[in-house]
Structures are given as C-alpha cells and as structure tokens.
Amino acid sequence: LVLTLAAMVMTMPAQAAVTEGEGEDFNPKEIIFHHLGDAYGWEVPFSHSQRIPLPVIVRDCEGGWHCFSSNRLNDGATYEGFYIAHGGDYSGKVVGEQNGVQYRPLDLSITKDVAALWIAALVVILIGLSVTRWYKKHNMKAPRKWTASFEFLVEFMYMSVIRPTLGSKAKTYAPYLLTAFFFIFVMNLLGLVVIFPGGANLTGNVAVTLVLALCTFFITNLRGNKHYWKEIFWPDVPIWLKCPLPIMQAIEVFGVFTKPAALCVRLFANMMGGHMIVIVLTLLIFIFAKFGPAVTGGITVFSVLFSLFMLLLDTLVSFIQAFVFTMLSTLFISMAVCDPH
C-alpha cells in the first residue's frame, strides 16, 4: 500500500494541488528530491525561507578561487559570476557563465552532506573516547548509563560477528569494522532527525555508500592471501570449467566487483526508500487538501500515524542496515585473509 502511494505521488503532475492563498503550483516530486538531496545551506526548522549558511568554495574556468557564504546565492541571486542552477544537467549546483555559456566549476564547497559527515564522524569519535575514558578512569569496571549502551554494542558486534568469523585475525580488522558499524548507525539516526544537526540523507546518498563499500573492497583485495587469489584465478572445479575457456575465472573476477556493489546498493536503497516513504506520507496531507476538510482530516490522521510508525521502523532499520553492512564486510574480509579449512 505504501509503495503504491509513493508511486502515485511521484507521478502526479505539478498541478496536483495548489497552495491555499498563494496560487503556486505544488510539485510533490520536486519537494521529495529537494528534501532527499544535498544543498548549500541547512534549512532552519519549520522554515523554508531561512537557512544556516555554509561556505561555497569554487574554482572558475580561469583558475581563480572564490570562497563566500551560500547566503549570497539565495533566491536566485548571482555573486562573483556564480549562481545555483534551476533545471538542466546542473540543477541545484553552483554554476558559472562565460561568454553566455553555462559551465560547472571545480566545486569544493562544504555542503549539507559534507558538514553532516563531519558531525557523524565527531559523534563516533566521542563515542569511542567515552568508552575508553571510562575504563581508564574506573579501572576496567563495567560502564554505566550511555557508556554502557555503547560498550554493549561494541561487545555485541565483536563477540557475535567479528570474532566468530575472523578468528585469530579479529583484532586486526575489528577497528575498521566497528568504526564502519558505528559510523553507518550514527549517520542513519541523524538522517531521521528533522532539525539541525540532523536531516541530511547521508546513507541515502549513493556517493557516501560507494565510498564505504570501496573501503571494504580495498581491504579485502589488498590483504587477500594466496588462497584467496587462487580461488579466483584457478578455483577447485572441473578443468573444463576453467580451461581452455576461463568461464569460472570470469565469474570469480566479476564477483570481486559485485560484492562491494551489493554493499553500496543495499545500504543506499533501503535508507533512501525509508526516507522517501515518510516524506510521501506527509505530502498526502497537502495533495488531498483541495478535496475538502473531511477528506483532508482523514488523510491527516492516516499520514501522521503511518509516518510515526515508519519513523519507528526506520530506527530499527538504521541498526539492521549498519549490522548487515558490517556482517557482510566481515564475511568478505574473512574469505580473503583467513586460512583455508
């Protein structure tokens, strides 16, 4: 039912509803992608007209660098020859113009997603330091309060996933795997918070999940032992499957790249889908506003209750997706570094 409603909202025309008293077209698709996408400013809660400015850092076509506040580009304004494109291939991005031709400059701006990544990284560092500080201060006694919950997650992941899978090599790869788990978990939770410092759809950004998957990819293949590479280029299968036609070798090499692709797409699709459903359920209130107060009241109750349910479900999914990414990364690394049985 929810997926059907999402498809209906996404395909509705721009004239599906009209903002009361303003006469402006209401475009559900534009609003959905606006909230899910990156931006050069952080929206102030309950206000779409004001934003927390972020620095714009761009390099023009002549090699000159420009650094200024994103406030200077609000409401379609142009500053130092740059503006935010509305439509076209560079929609929502800072562009420049030279000789009447639009171009995309080298953009190193601190966007909302970049700032949110820093915040998530800082939170993960504080979590790690809080557990370490407790043990140093209390002589390895069991932690209390919030520190106890963090320590529980560390022990749960290490004792139930990392150590049983990697065995004697668990201590070598546990720092990366635990960091990945907490980093993804924190990003997922921050994405569910609608006010600053939350609201950035980090794990719903395929660039972020791709980098995380590439980290596992490089660790797996750079640390792979002889047995791992032997199973790729000369697997233990009947000779006619690998010579003269390298059928199995082609499949195994293809599998090397599909593993990180699965990590990337699985995390991205699940988190993007959860955020999109919540936004669609909220937009139903405004889409059906023109059908009268009775219909609007019923849809409002349905949307609010279902949105709250989906947010609670997304909280659980935030943990599950972090757990699944870490578990699969552990399995991929173990297949590359552990000795054959």
CSV table of C-alpha atoms in Angstrom, one decimal:
chain,number,residue,atom,x,y,z
A,1,LEU,CA,0.0,0.0,0.0
A,2,VAL,CA,2.7,2.4,1.0
A,3,LEU,CA,4.8,1.7,-2.2
A,4,THR,CA,1.7,2.2,-4.3
A,5,LEU,CA,1.0,5.6,-2.7
A,6,ALA,CA,4.7,6.6,-3.2
A,7,ALA,CA,4.4,5.7,-6.9
A,8,MET,CA,1.2,7.7,-7.3
A,9,VAL,CA,2.7,10.8,-5.6
A,10,MET,CA,5.9,10.6,-7.7
A,11,THR,CA,3.9,10.5,-10.9
A,12,MET,CA,1.4,13.3,-10.1
A,13,PRO,CA,1.7,16.4,-12.2
A,14,ALA,CA,2.8,19.7,-10.8
A,15,GLN,CA,-0.8,20.9,-10.7
A,16,ALA,CA,-1.9,18.1,-8.3
A,17,ALA,CA,-2.6,20.6,-5.6
A,18,VAL,CA,-2.4,24.3,-5.1
A,19,THR,CA,-1.1,26.2,-2.1
A,20,GLU,CA,-4.0,27.9,-0.5
A,21,GLY,CA,-4.0,31.7,-0.9
A,22,GLU,CA,-0.8,31.7,-2.9
A,23,GLY,CA,-1.7,30.3,-6.3
A,24,GLU,CA,1.6,28.5,-6.6
A,25,ASP,CA,1.8,25.0,-8.2
A,26,PHE,CA,2.5,22.2,-5.7
A,27,ASN,CA,5.0,19.8,-7.2
A,28,PRO,CA,5.4,16.6,-5.0
A,29,LYS,CA,8.3,15.2,-7.0
A,30,GLU,CA,10.3,18.4,-6.7
A,31,ILE,CA,9.7,18.6,-2.9
A,32,ILE,CA,10.7,15.0,-2.4
A,33,PHE,CA,14.0,15.3,-4.2
A,34,HIS,CA,14.7,18.7,-2.6
A,35,HIS,CA,14.5,17.1,0.9
A,36,LEU,CA,16.4,14.0,-0.1
A,37,GLY,CA,19.2,15.8,-2.0
A,38,ASP,CA,22.2,17.8,-1.0
A,39,ALA,CA,22.2,21.6,-0.5
A,40,TYR,CA,24.5,24.5,0.0
A,41,GLY,CA,22.7,25.5,3.2
A,42,TRP,CA,21.0,23.9,6.2
A,43,GLU,CA,17.3,24.6,6.5
A,44,VAL,CA,16.1,26.2,9.7
A,45,PRO,CA,13.4,24.0,11.4
A,46,PHE,CA,9.9,24.8,10.3
A,47,SER,CA,11.1,27.5,7.9
A,48,HIS,CA,11.9,27.0,4.2
A,49,SER,CA,12.9,30.6,3.6
A,50,GLN,CA,15.8,30.8,6.0
A,51,ARG,CA,18.9,28.6,6.1
A,52,ILE,CA,22.1,28.1,8.1
A,53,PRO,CA,24.7,29.3,5.6
A,54,LEU,CA,27.6,27.1,4.6
A,55,PRO,CA,30.8,28.1,2.7
A,56,VAL,CA,30.9,27.9,-1.1
A,57,ILE,CA,34.4,27.1,-2.4
A,58,VAL,CA,34.7,27.0,-6.2
A,59,ARG,CA,37.4,27.4,-8.9
A,60,ASP,CA,36.4,29.2,-12.0
A,61,CYS,CA,37.4,28.4,-15.6
A,62,GLU,CA,40.4,30.8,-15.4
A,63,GLY,CA,41.9,29.1,-12.4
A,64,GLY,CA,40.8,31.7,-9.8
A,65,TRP,CA,39.4,30.5,-6.4
A,66,HIS,CA,36.3,32.0,-4.8
A,67,CYS,CA,35.1,31.5,-1.2
A,68,PHE,CA,31.9,33.1,0.0
A,69,SER,CA,28.7,32.3,2.1
A,70,SER,CA,25.9,30.4,0.5
A,71,ASN,CA,23.5,33.1,1.6
A,72,ARG,CA,24.8,35.2,-1.3
A,73,LEU,CA,23.2,32.7,-3.7
A,74,ASN,CA,19.7,32.6,-2.1
A,75,ASP,CA,16.6,33.4,-4.1
A,76,GLY,CA,18.4,33.0,-7.5
A,77,ALA,CA,21.0,35.7,-6.7
A,78,THR,CA,24.3,35.9,-8.6
A,79,TYR,CA,27.6,36.5,-6.8
A,80,GLU,CA,31.0,36.9,-8.5
A,81,GLY,CA,29.5,35.3,-11.6
A,82,PHE,CA,28.2,32.2,-9.8
A,83,TYR,CA,24.6,31.1,-9.1
A,84,ILE,CA,22.6,28.0,-8.4
A,85,ALA,CA,21.2,26.4,-11.5
A,86,HIS,CA,17.4,25.7,-11.5
A,87,GLY,CA,16.9,23.0,-14.1
A,88,GLY,CA,19.2,21.4,-16.7
A,89,ASP,CA,22.1,19.0,-16.1
A,90,TYR,CA,23.4,21.0,-13.2
A,91,SER,CA,20.2,21.6,-11.4
A,92,GLY,CA,20.8,22.5,-7.7
A,93,LYS,CA,24.5,23.0,-8.3
A,94,VAL,CA,26.7,26.1,-8.3
A,95,VAL,CA,27.4,27.1,-11.9
A,96,GLY,CA,29.1,30.0,-13.7
A,97,GLU,CA,28.8,31.7,-17.0
A,98,GLN,CA,31.5,32.6,-19.6
A,99,ASN,CA,30.6,34.2,-22.9
A,100,GLY,CA,27.0,33.3,-22.4
A,101,VAL,CA,27.8,29.6,-21.9
A,102,GLN,CA,27.0,27.9,-18.6
A,103,TYR,CA,29.8,25.8,-17.1
A,104,ARG,CA,30.3,23.8,-13.9
A,105,PRO,CA,33.3,25.0,-11.8
A,106,LEU,CA,35.5,22.8,-9.7
A,107,ASP,CA,33.3,22.7,-6.6
A,108,LEU,CA,34.9,22.0,-3.1
A,109,SER,CA,32.0,23.6,-1.2
A,110,ILE,CA,31.1,22.5,2.3
A,111,THR,CA,27.6,21.3,1.5
A,112,LYS,CA,25.0,19.9,4.0
A,113,ASP,CA,26.1,16.3,3.4
A,114,VAL,CA,29.8,17.2,3.9
A,115,ALA,CA,29.0,19.0,7.1
A,116,ALA,CA,26.8,16.1,8.3
A,117,LEU,CA,29.6,13.7,7.6
A,118,TRP,CA,31.9,15.7,9.8
A,119,ILE,CA,29.3,15.8,12.6
A,120,ALA,CA,28.7,12.0,12.3
A,121,ALA,CA,32.5,11.4,12.4
A,122,LEU,CA,32.8,13.6,15.5
A,123,VAL,CA,30.0,11.7,17.2
A,124,VAL,CA,31.7,8.4,16.5
A,125,ILE,CA,35.0,9.7,17.9
A,126,LEU,CA,33.2,10.9,21.0
A,127,ILE,CA,31.6,7.5,21.5
A,128,GLY,CA,34.9,5.7,21.3
A,129,LEU,CA,36.6,8.2,23.6
A,130,SER,CA,33.8,8.0,26.2
A,131,VAL,CA,34.2,4.2,26.5
A,132,THR,CA,38.0,4.4,26.6
A,133,ARG,CA,37.9,7.2,29.2
A,134,TRP,CA,35.5,5.2,31.4
A,135,TYR,CA,37.8,2.1,31.5
A,136,LYS,CA,40.9,4.2,32.2
A,137,LYS,CA,39.1,6.1,35.0
A,138,HIS,CA,37.3,3.2,36.7
A,139,ASN,CA,39.9,0.5,36.3
A,140,MET,CA,38.1,-1.7,33.9
A,141,LYS,CA,34.8,-1.7,35.8
A,142,ALA,CA,31.5,-2.1,33.9
A,143,PRO,CA,30.3,1.2,32.5
A,144,ARG,CA,27.1,2.9,33.3
A,145,LYS,CA,24.3,4.9,31.6
A,146,TRP,CA,25.0,5.9,27.9
A,147,THR,CA,28.5,4.5,28.1
A,148,ALA,CA,27.1,1.1,29.0
A,149,SER,CA,24.9,1.1,25.8
A,150,PHE,CA,27.9,1.9,23.6
A,151,GLU,CA,30.0,-0.8,25.3
A,152,PHE,CA,27.2,-3.3,24.8
A,153,LEU,CA,27.1,-2.6,21.1
A,154,VAL,CA,30.9,-3.0,20.8
A,155,GLU,CA,30.8,-6.3,22.6
A,156,PHE,CA,27.8,-7.5,20.7
A,157,MET,CA,29.4,-6.8,17.3
A,158,TYR,CA,32.8,-8.2,18.3
A,159,MET,CA,31.6,-11.3,20.1
A,160,SER,CA,28.8,-12.3,17.8
A,161,VAL,CA,30.0,-11.2,14.4
A,162,ILE,CA,33.7,-10.3,14.1
A,163,ARG,CA,35.4,-12.8,16.4
A,164,PRO,CA,33.5,-15.9,15.3
A,165,THR,CA,34.1,-15.0,11.6
A,166,LEU,CA,37.7,-13.8,11.6
A,167,GLY,CA,39.0,-15.9,14.5
A,168,SER,CA,42.6,-15.1,15.3
A,169,LYS,CA,42.6,-12.2,12.9
A,170,ALA,CA,39.7,-10.5,14.6
A,171,LYS,CA,41.8,-7.9,16.5
A,172,THR,CA,43.4,-6.8,13.2
A,173,TYR,CA,40.2,-5.9,11.4
A,174,ALA,CA,37.9,-5.1,14.4
A,175,PRO,CA,38.9,-1.4,14.5
A,176,TYR,CA,37.7,-0.8,10.9
A,177,LEU,CA,34.6,-3.0,11.2
A,178,LEU,CA,33.5,-1.4,14.5
A,179,THR,CA,34.1,2.1,13.1
A,180,ALA,CA,32.1,1.3,10.0
A,181,PHE,CA,29.2,-0.1,12.1
A,182,PHE,CA,29.0,3.0,14.4
A,183,PHE,CA,29.6,5.4,11.5
A,184,ILE,CA,26.7,4.0,9.5
A,185,PHE,CA,24.5,3.7,12.6
A,186,VAL,CA,25.1,7.3,13.6
A,187,MET,CA,24.5,8.6,10.0
A,188,ASN,CA,21.3,6.6,9.8
A,189,LEU,CA,20.0,8.0,13.1
A,190,LEU,CA,21.0,11.6,12.2
A,191,GLY,CA,19.1,11.3,9.0
A,192,LEU,CA,15.9,10.6,10.9
A,193,VAL,CA,16.2,13.8,12.9
A,194,VAL,CA,14.4,16.6,11.1
A,195,ILE,CA,16.3,19.5,12.8
A,196,PHE,CA,19.9,20.6,12.9
A,197,PRO,CA,22.3,18.8,13.2
A,198,GLY,CA,20.2,16.0,11.6
A,199,GLY,CA,18.2,16.0,8.4
A,200,ALA,CA,21.0,15.1,6.0
A,201,ASN,CA,20.2,12.0,4.0
A,202,LEU,CA,23.8,10.6,4.1
A,203,THR,CA,23.2,6.9,3.7
A,204,GLY,CA,20.6,7.7,1.1
A,205,ASN,CA,23.4,9.3,-1.0
A,206,VAL,CA,25.0,6.7,-3.2
A,207,ALA,CA,28.3,8.5,-3.2
A,208,VAL,CA,28.6,8.0,0.6
A,209,THR,CA,27.7,4.3,0.5
A,210,LEU,CA,30.0,3.8,-2.5
A,211,VAL,CA,33.0,5.1,-0.5
A,212,LEU,CA,32.1,2.9,2.4
A,213,ALA,CA,31.9,-0.1,0.1
A,214,LEU,CA,35.2,0.7,-1.6
A,215,CYS,CA,36.9,0.7,1.9
A,216,THR,CA,35.8,-2.9,2.3
A,217,PHE,CA,36.8,-3.6,-1.3
A,218,PHE,CA,40.3,-2.3,-0.9
A,219,ILE,CA,40.9,-4.0,2.5
A,220,THR,CA,39.6,-7.3,1.1
A,221,ASN,CA,41.7,-7.3,-2.0
A,222,LEU,CA,44.9,-5.7,-0.8
A,223,ARG,CA,45.1,-8.0,2.2
A,224,GLY,CA,44.0,-11.1,0.4
A,225,ASN,CA,46.2,-14.2,0.8
A,226,LYS,CA,47.4,-16.7,-1.8
A,227,HIS,CA,44.4,-19.0,-1.2
A,228,TYR,CA,42.0,-16.1,-2.0
A,229,TRP,CA,43.6,-15.3,-5.3
A,230,LYS,CA,44.0,-18.9,-6.2
A,231,GLU,CA,40.2,-19.4,-5.8
A,232,ILE,CA,39.7,-16.5,-8.2
A,233,PHE,CA,42.1,-17.4,-11.0
A,234,TRP,CA,42.3,-21.2,-10.6
A,235,PRO,CA,39.3,-22.4,-8.5
A,236,ASP,CA,38.8,-26.1,-7.4
A,237,VAL,CA,36.3,-27.0,-10.1
A,238,PRO,CA,36.5,-29.5,-13.1
A,239,ILE,CA,39.1,-28.5,-15.5
A,240,TRP,CA,36.7,-28.0,-18.4
A,241,LEU,CA,35.1,-25.1,-16.5
A,242,LYS,CA,38.3,-23.1,-16.4
A,243,CYS,CA,40.3,-24.3,-19.4
A,244,PRO,CA,40.5,-23.6,-22.3
A,245,LEU,CA,37.7,-21.2,-21.8
A,246,PRO,CA,38.1,-19.3,-18.5
A,247,ILE,CA,34.5,-19.5,-17.5
A,248,MET,CA,34.9,-19.8,-13.7
A,249,GLN,CA,37.7,-17.2,-13.7
A,250,ALA,CA,35.4,-14.7,-15.4
A,251,ILE,CA,32.7,-15.4,-12.9
A,252,GLU,CA,35.0,-15.1,-9.9
A,253,VAL,CA,36.6,-11.8,-11.2
A,254,PHE,CA,33.1,-10.5,-11.7
A,255,GLY,CA,32.2,-11.5,-8.2
A,256,VAL,CA,35.1,-9.4,-6.8
A,257,PHE,CA,33.3,-6.3,-8.0
A,258,THR,CA,29.7,-7.3,-7.3
A,259,LYS,CA,30.4,-7.7,-3.6
A,260,PRO,CA,31.1,-4.0,-2.9
A,261,ALA,CA,28.4,-3.1,-5.4
A,262,ALA,CA,25.9,-5.1,-3.3
A,263,LEU,CA,27.1,-3.4,-0.1
A,264,CYS,CA,26.7,0.0,-1.7
A,265,VAL,CA,23.3,-0.5,-3.3
A,266,ARG,CA,21.8,-2.4,-0.4
A,267,LEU,CA,22.5,0.4,2.1
A,268,PHE,CA,21.6,3.2,-0.3
A,269,ALA,CA,18.3,1.7,-1.5
A,270,ASN,CA,17.0,0.7,2.0
A,271,MET,CA,17.7,4.1,3.6
A,272,MET,CA,16.6,6.1,0.6
A,273,GLY,CA,13.3,4.1,0.5
A,274,GLY,CA,12.6,4.7,4.2
A,275,HIS,CA,13.1,8.5,3.9
A,276,MET,CA,11.0,8.7,0.7
A,277,ILE,CA,8.1,6.9,2.2
A,278,VAL,CA,7.9,9.2,5.2
A,279,ILE,CA,8.0,12.3,3.0
A,280,VAL,CA,5.4,10.8,0.7
A,281,LEU,CA,3.0,10.1,3.6
A,282,THR,CA,3.4,13.7,4.8
A,283,LEU,CA,2.8,15.1,1.4
A,284,LEU,CA,-0.5,13.3,1.1
A,285,ILE,CA,-2.0,15.8,3.5
A,286,PHE,CA,-1.3,18.7,1.1
A,287,ILE,CA,-2.1,16.7,-2.0
A,288,PHE,CA,-5.6,15.9,-0.8
A,289,ALA,CA,-6.2,19.4,0.7
A,290,LYS,CA,-8.4,20.5,-2.2
A,291,PHE,CA,-10.9,17.7,-1.7
A,292,GLY,CA,-12.4,19.3,1.4
A,293,PRO,CA,-12.0,19.2,5.2
A,294,ALA,CA,-13.5,15.8,5.7
A,295,VAL,CA,-11.1,14.1,3.3
A,296,THR,CA,-8.2,16.2,4.5
A,297,GLY,CA,-8.9,15.3,8.1
A,298,GLY,CA,-9.0,11.6,7.4
A,299,ILE,CA,-5.8,11.7,5.3
A,300,THR,CA,-4.1,13.8,8.0
A,301,VAL,CA,-4.8,11.2,10.7
A,302,PHE,CA,-3.7,8.4,8.4
A,303,SER,CA,-0.5,10.2,7.3
A,304,VAL,CA,0.6,11.2,10.9
A,305,LEU,CA,0.0,7.8,12.4
A,306,PHE,CA,1.7,5.9,9.5
A,307,SER,CA,4.6,8.4,9.4
A,308,LEU,CA,5.2,7.8,13.1
A,309,PHE,CA,5.1,4.1,12.5
A,310,MET,CA,7.5,4.4,9.6
A,311,LEU,CA,9.9,6.5,11.7
A,312,LEU,CA,9.9,3.9,14.4
A,313,LEU,CA,10.5,1.2,11.8
A,314,ASP,CA,13.3,3.3,10.3
A,315,THR,CA,15.0,3.5,13.7
A,316,LEU,CA,15.1,-0.3,13.7
A,317,VAL,CA,16.2,-0.4,10.1
A,318,SER,CA,19.0,2.0,10.9
A,319,PHE,CA,20.5,-0.6,13.2
A,320,ILE,CA,19.8,-3.5,10.9
A,321,GLN,CA,21.5,-1.9,7.9
A,322,ALA,CA,24.6,-1.0,9.9
A,323,PHE,CA,24.7,-4.5,11.2
A,324,VAL,CA,24.2,-6.1,7.8
A,325,PHE,CA,26.9,-3.9,6.2
A,326,THR,CA,29.4,-4.8,9.0
A,327,MET,CA,28.5,-8.5,8.9
A,328,LEU,CA,28.9,-8.7,5.1
A,329,SER,CA,32.2,-6.8,5.2
A,330,THR,CA,33.4,-9.2,7.9
A,331,LEU,CA,32.5,-12.2,5.7
A,332,PHE,CA,34.2,-10.7,2.6
A,333,ILE,CA,37.3,-9.9,4.6
A,334,SER,CA,37.4,-13.4,6.2
A,335,MET,CA,37.2,-15.1,2.8
A,336,ALA,CA,40.2,-13.2,1.7
A,337,VAL,CA,42.5,-13.3,4.8
A,338,CYS,CA,41.6,-16.5,6.7
A,339,ASP,CA,43.4,-19.8,6.1
A,340,PRO,CA,41.5,-22.5,4.2
A,341,HIS,CA,39.8,-25.2,6.2
